[in-house]
Structures are given as structure tokens and as C-alpha cells.
XYZ file of C-alpha atoms in Angstrom:
289
model
C 28.540 23.058 -65.013
C 30.547 26.219 -64.451
C 30.816 28.885 -67.133
C 34.436 27.910 -67.759
C 33.531 24.242 -68.023
C 32.371 24.148 -71.603
C 33.026 21.480 -74.228
C 36.794 21.748 -73.759
C 36.514 21.029 -70.024
C 34.170 18.094 -70.688
C 36.640 16.709 -73.193
C 39.425 17.127 -70.638
C 37.302 15.344 -67.999
C 36.899 12.384 -70.349
C 40.614 12.306 -71.126
C 41.553 12.645 -67.456
C 39.316 9.760 -66.366
C 40.455 7.437 -69.150
C 44.138 8.240 -68.529
C 43.911 7.882 -64.746
C 42.066 4.559 -65.021
C 44.621 3.183 -67.484
C 47.586 4.195 -65.346
C 45.935 2.891 -62.161
C 45.178 -0.439 -63.850
C 48.713 -0.786 -65.186
C 50.275 -0.181 -61.771
C 47.933 -2.462 -59.827
C 48.212 -5.162 -62.489
C 51.974 -5.401 -61.992
C 52.011 -5.158 -58.198
C 53.854 -8.111 -56.593
C 51.270 -8.489 -53.823
C 47.697 -7.400 -53.243
C 48.030 -7.623 -49.450
C 50.686 -4.940 -49.024
C 49.457 -2.152 -46.745
C 49.044 1.134 -48.599
C 47.380 3.091 -45.770
C 47.099 2.488 -42.047
C 43.871 0.528 -42.582
C 43.744 -0.642 -46.201
C 45.707 -3.123 -48.247
C 46.233 -2.623 -51.955
C 43.244 -4.888 -52.652
C 41.053 -2.919 -50.211
C 42.018 0.312 -51.941
C 41.148 -1.025 -55.387
C 37.843 -2.375 -54.065
C 37.025 1.078 -52.707
C 37.646 2.720 -56.082
C 35.560 0.042 -57.815
C 32.690 0.663 -55.400
C 32.648 4.341 -56.388
C 32.838 3.593 -60.108
C 29.862 1.215 -60.041
C 27.910 3.661 -57.854
C 28.433 6.359 -60.471
C 27.298 4.023 -63.248
C 24.066 3.436 -61.344
C 23.601 7.177 -60.854
C 23.993 7.901 -64.570
C 22.007 4.928 -65.862
C 19.306 4.955 -63.211
C 19.718 1.282 -62.348
C 20.539 -0.559 -59.157
C 24.035 -0.495 -57.723
C 25.899 -3.585 -58.907
C 27.411 -4.106 -55.450
C 24.886 -5.370 -52.913
C 25.340 -3.407 -49.696
C 22.465 -3.336 -47.181
C 21.030 0.087 -46.289
C 23.486 1.827 -48.607
C 21.041 4.337 -50.093
C 19.871 5.376 -46.626
C 23.467 5.826 -45.457
C 24.459 7.823 -48.532
C 21.553 10.214 -48.057
C 22.764 11.341 -44.619
C 26.526 11.084 -45.130
C 28.608 14.141 -44.356
C 32.304 14.814 -44.646
C 32.957 13.405 -41.161
C 31.158 10.110 -41.774
C 32.485 9.226 -45.227
C 34.938 6.802 -43.606
C 32.035 4.988 -41.909
C 30.311 4.521 -45.262
C 33.539 3.285 -46.862
C 34.027 0.735 -44.088
C 30.409 -0.421 -44.375
C 30.746 -0.902 -48.137
C 34.052 -2.776 -47.905
C 32.646 -5.051 -45.207
C 29.981 -6.247 -47.645
C 31.839 -5.975 -50.942
C 34.300 -8.776 -50.253
C 35.919 -9.257 -53.667
C 39.683 -8.785 -53.314
C 41.126 -10.507 -56.387
C 42.966 -7.689 -58.218
C 42.283 -9.187 -61.645
C 38.540 -9.345 -60.992
C 38.495 -5.876 -59.450
C 40.383 -4.301 -62.343
C 37.996 -5.926 -64.792
C 35.064 -4.434 -62.880
C 36.753 -1.034 -62.723
C 37.476 -0.866 -66.426
C 33.983 -2.061 -67.328
C 32.479 0.683 -65.143
C 34.785 3.370 -66.554
C 33.930 2.287 -70.102
C 30.214 2.647 -69.342
C 30.781 6.086 -67.827
C 32.789 7.274 -70.811
C 30.090 6.001 -73.178
C 27.392 8.105 -71.492
C 25.247 10.368 -73.638
C 24.063 12.344 -70.599
C 24.381 16.117 -70.642
C 27.607 16.833 -68.687
C 25.842 19.793 -67.044
C 22.952 17.678 -65.752
C 23.038 16.746 -62.079
C 22.628 13.523 -60.139
C 22.222 12.788 -56.443
C 25.483 12.212 -54.571
C 26.553 11.677 -50.974
C 24.562 13.642 -48.419
C 21.908 14.405 -51.057
C 24.326 16.794 -52.755
C 23.741 17.521 -56.419
C 26.743 16.842 -58.643
C 27.033 17.319 -62.401
C 27.984 14.437 -64.671
C 31.240 16.263 -65.322
C 31.700 16.483 -61.558
C 31.301 12.704 -61.196
C 34.059 12.208 -63.751
C 36.288 14.713 -61.952
C 35.675 13.080 -58.573
C 36.435 9.569 -59.811
C 39.588 10.857 -61.524
C 40.715 12.378 -58.242
C 40.048 9.114 -56.410
C 42.159 7.215 -58.933
C 44.980 9.739 -58.656
C 45.036 10.070 -54.856
C 44.679 6.344 -54.175
C 47.133 5.688 -56.973
C 49.541 7.895 -55.040
C 48.959 5.724 -51.948
C 49.671 2.528 -53.875
C 52.695 3.945 -55.684
C 54.243 5.089 -52.416
C 53.764 1.626 -50.898
C 55.281 -0.016 -53.992
C 58.078 2.591 -54.197
C 57.072 3.561 -57.706
C 56.764 6.979 -59.344
C 53.294 8.425 -59.691
C 52.532 11.702 -61.418
C 49.364 13.711 -60.826
C 48.766 16.112 -63.736
C 47.681 19.460 -62.294
C 45.255 20.108 -65.153
C 43.473 16.816 -64.409
C 43.467 17.245 -60.627
C 42.095 20.774 -60.986
C 38.859 19.378 -62.424
C 38.017 18.221 -58.892
C 37.633 21.867 -57.879
C 36.208 23.310 -61.076
C 33.683 20.642 -62.079
C 33.039 18.883 -58.771
C 33.439 21.103 -55.711
C 32.635 24.552 -57.066
C 29.731 23.364 -59.222
C 28.294 21.406 -56.283
C 28.379 24.561 -54.153
C 26.613 26.471 -56.940
C 23.798 23.913 -56.894
C 23.398 22.138 -53.541
C 25.719 20.251 -51.240
C 22.874 18.861 -49.123
C 24.267 17.874 -45.717
C 27.719 16.971 -47.027
C 29.576 19.787 -45.239
C 27.525 19.614 -42.048
C 30.524 18.838 -39.868
C 30.414 18.435 -36.099
C 33.527 20.569 -35.778
C 33.164 24.066 -34.240
C 32.220 26.949 -36.509
C 34.145 30.228 -36.630
C 32.586 33.161 -34.798
C 32.754 35.403 -37.874
C 32.115 34.896 -41.557
C 35.289 33.798 -43.337
C 35.863 34.303 -47.060
C 38.717 32.497 -48.811
C 39.773 33.212 -52.371
C 41.257 30.221 -54.212
C 43.604 30.960 -57.106
C 45.308 28.561 -59.489
C 46.318 28.869 -63.098
C 44.328 25.684 -63.744
C 40.992 26.855 -62.280
C 38.835 29.986 -62.312
C 39.505 32.219 -59.306
C 36.736 31.426 -56.822
C 35.876 32.806 -53.381
C 34.096 30.629 -50.821
C 32.391 32.125 -47.779
C 31.618 30.245 -44.572
C 29.018 31.696 -42.231
C 25.803 30.860 -40.432
C 26.742 27.170 -40.660
C 26.618 27.265 -44.472
C 29.128 27.601 -47.322
C 28.528 29.499 -50.546
C 30.343 30.965 -53.531
C 30.812 34.699 -53.056
C 30.827 37.316 -55.863
C 34.144 37.178 -57.733
C 34.922 40.850 -57.114
C 33.926 40.785 -53.442
C 36.222 41.168 -50.412
C 38.006 38.199 -48.896
C 39.941 37.396 -45.743
C 42.402 34.844 -47.079
C 43.963 34.216 -50.468
C 45.160 30.676 -51.241
C 47.312 30.169 -54.329
C 47.734 26.486 -55.005
C 49.190 23.844 -57.257
C 46.269 21.405 -57.613
C 48.144 18.095 -57.255
C 49.892 18.948 -53.999
C 46.911 20.906 -52.709
C 44.669 17.856 -53.058
C 47.220 15.650 -51.313
C 47.178 18.173 -48.475
C 43.385 18.442 -48.347
C 43.000 14.654 -48.286
C 45.544 14.271 -45.483
C 48.386 12.715 -47.473
C 50.785 15.557 -46.722
C 50.651 18.200 -44.015
C 49.865 21.874 -44.476
C 53.429 22.606 -43.409
C 54.843 20.383 -46.155
C 52.696 22.046 -48.806
C 53.521 25.555 -47.607
C 57.268 24.974 -47.256
C 57.460 23.755 -50.850
C 55.277 26.687 -51.941
C 52.741 24.317 -53.445
C 50.283 26.326 -51.359
C 50.869 30.032 -50.723
C 48.659 31.688 -48.105
C 48.105 35.455 -48.039
C 45.396 38.079 -47.893
C 44.445 40.620 -45.243
C 43.513 38.062 -42.537
C 45.360 34.789 -43.270
C 45.014 33.657 -39.653
C 41.354 32.878 -40.344
C 42.185 30.006 -42.700
C 42.448 27.258 -40.011
C 38.915 28.048 -38.793
C 37.668 27.815 -42.388
C 39.428 24.503 -43.059
C 38.035 22.969 -39.871
C 34.647 23.083 -41.573
C 35.327 23.136 -45.327
C 37.546 20.073 -45.454
C 37.765 16.864 -47.420
C 37.632 13.382 -45.831
C 40.801 13.682 -43.799
C 41.782 11.731 -40.701
C 43.662 14.777 -39.382
C 40.399 16.750 -39.143
C 37.668 14.156 -38.554
C 36.110 14.527 -35.071
C 37.002 11.707 -32.704
C 34.007 9.715 -31.463
């Protein structure tokens, strides 16, 4: 876990996960229909099933047992998953995990979250994740919180309900999940099929909710650069809107026009080449097959 992610950050990760799960459950539990479309491909029930599948996967990772959802060849798929094939894994899981009763799904979700929150594992210890990446226990909590918040945003928009995303909670995705994974190993997770830039590109990320961190892309790899080193692009961001942008819910233009994301630095034109490779699961960037 990062140097800034001490006991206070672990406590915040616990609070963020518990709060996000409670709010998600309350909204889904009062939805008038589970078949309403919340994305182009998923209904509300599909979305909840997806979040449940992640929660039970993380329980199995922490407790060392089998995954409660029976999906053929899942471990083999997870080992070779990269950012461009996450959608294929999600579709494979949802094709075999057929439960769509919201009441049953919410019960499974809350049981899984309760088991996660009861863990006695060292939050700095790592477990295997998608693409054989190594993620800390704190990072698992941060990732699941982000899933609840982003998919909660999808559901709330479909239901025409308000949905807040606390920046301090969303920021854990970068601090405890993404940056710590890059410090350890991301396996093949960022091995995208998209074209690489011709030159090394360094991007400094700044937010008042996260430690300032510079990522460098070069030689088909990504790493965390020295904090006092040079950079090409500076990105100042508000975590909630930045994550919605990175996960394809809003466009870069929308985020920039509202100044949720402010792009600067000596060579800001290099950012698109960086984001072609260092991107989240995002239909706007996934290569077409």
C-alpha cells in the first residue's frame, strides 16, 4: 500500500465500501423495475449481477476459497484478461450467472461486502487480480467501491434519481488500486492492442484527494516515475468526474469544459497518445474486432 495509505486510508476504504454498498442497495431496492435499461447492453438486474460477481470474486481472493459463482474456465480467462477484453469476461460471467432477482442479488452483495469488511488480512498484502496483476487488499476495497459508485451512477441516471460520488471515496481507486498496482505488478492488464506512442510520455496526475503521481509510458510498459522528475502533461482532476470520464460515462470534452479535468504542462498534446494505452474499460477506446 502506498506511503500515504496508512491506517487512516484503510479506515476510509472501509467506510467508503460500506457507505457505497448501503446506498447502492437502497436505490436498487426501491427501483420500480429490474428490467429497465441502464446502459446500452445491461438492464438494472444485469448491472447488479455484475457487481455481485465482483464482490464474490474478491471474497474468494481474500479467503482463498472457490468462487461462489460457477463460471466455466473463469480462472483461465482472468489470468489473460487485459483492459480491452474485460467486457468479454463480463459477458461470459453474466451468461453463466443467471440470477436476476434483485432481492436475491442484493442479499448476495451485502453478504459478500460483510465478509470483506470482516477481513483480518493485512491491507497492504496483495492478491492476484485480472491479468495476473497484483492488487492490495485495500485496492480491492477501492475497486469495488468504484464499481458501486459508477454503476450506481448508471442506475440513478436511468431512474432519474440523484446520485452523489464523494471525491474522497472515488480517489481511493487511484491511490490504493491503480497506483499501488503499478508499484507492484499489473501483469498483462494494460497490454492493449491499441498503437503505442513513438516517444515516452510522462503524465503527472494532481488532485487534492490523492498524492501527486507521475506515470510514464514507454517501451510498451507503464511505470511510476520519480515524483520530482520531468513530465510532458499535467492533469489536475476532480476524482468523481474524472472517473466518469475514464470509464466512458462522460466525454473528455464534457470534463474539460466543466473544469473537472484541467490539462496543462509543456506538451499537453501528448495526452491522447497516453490515454489510448493507459485507459480503463471504456467502449470509446476499446479496439473494434
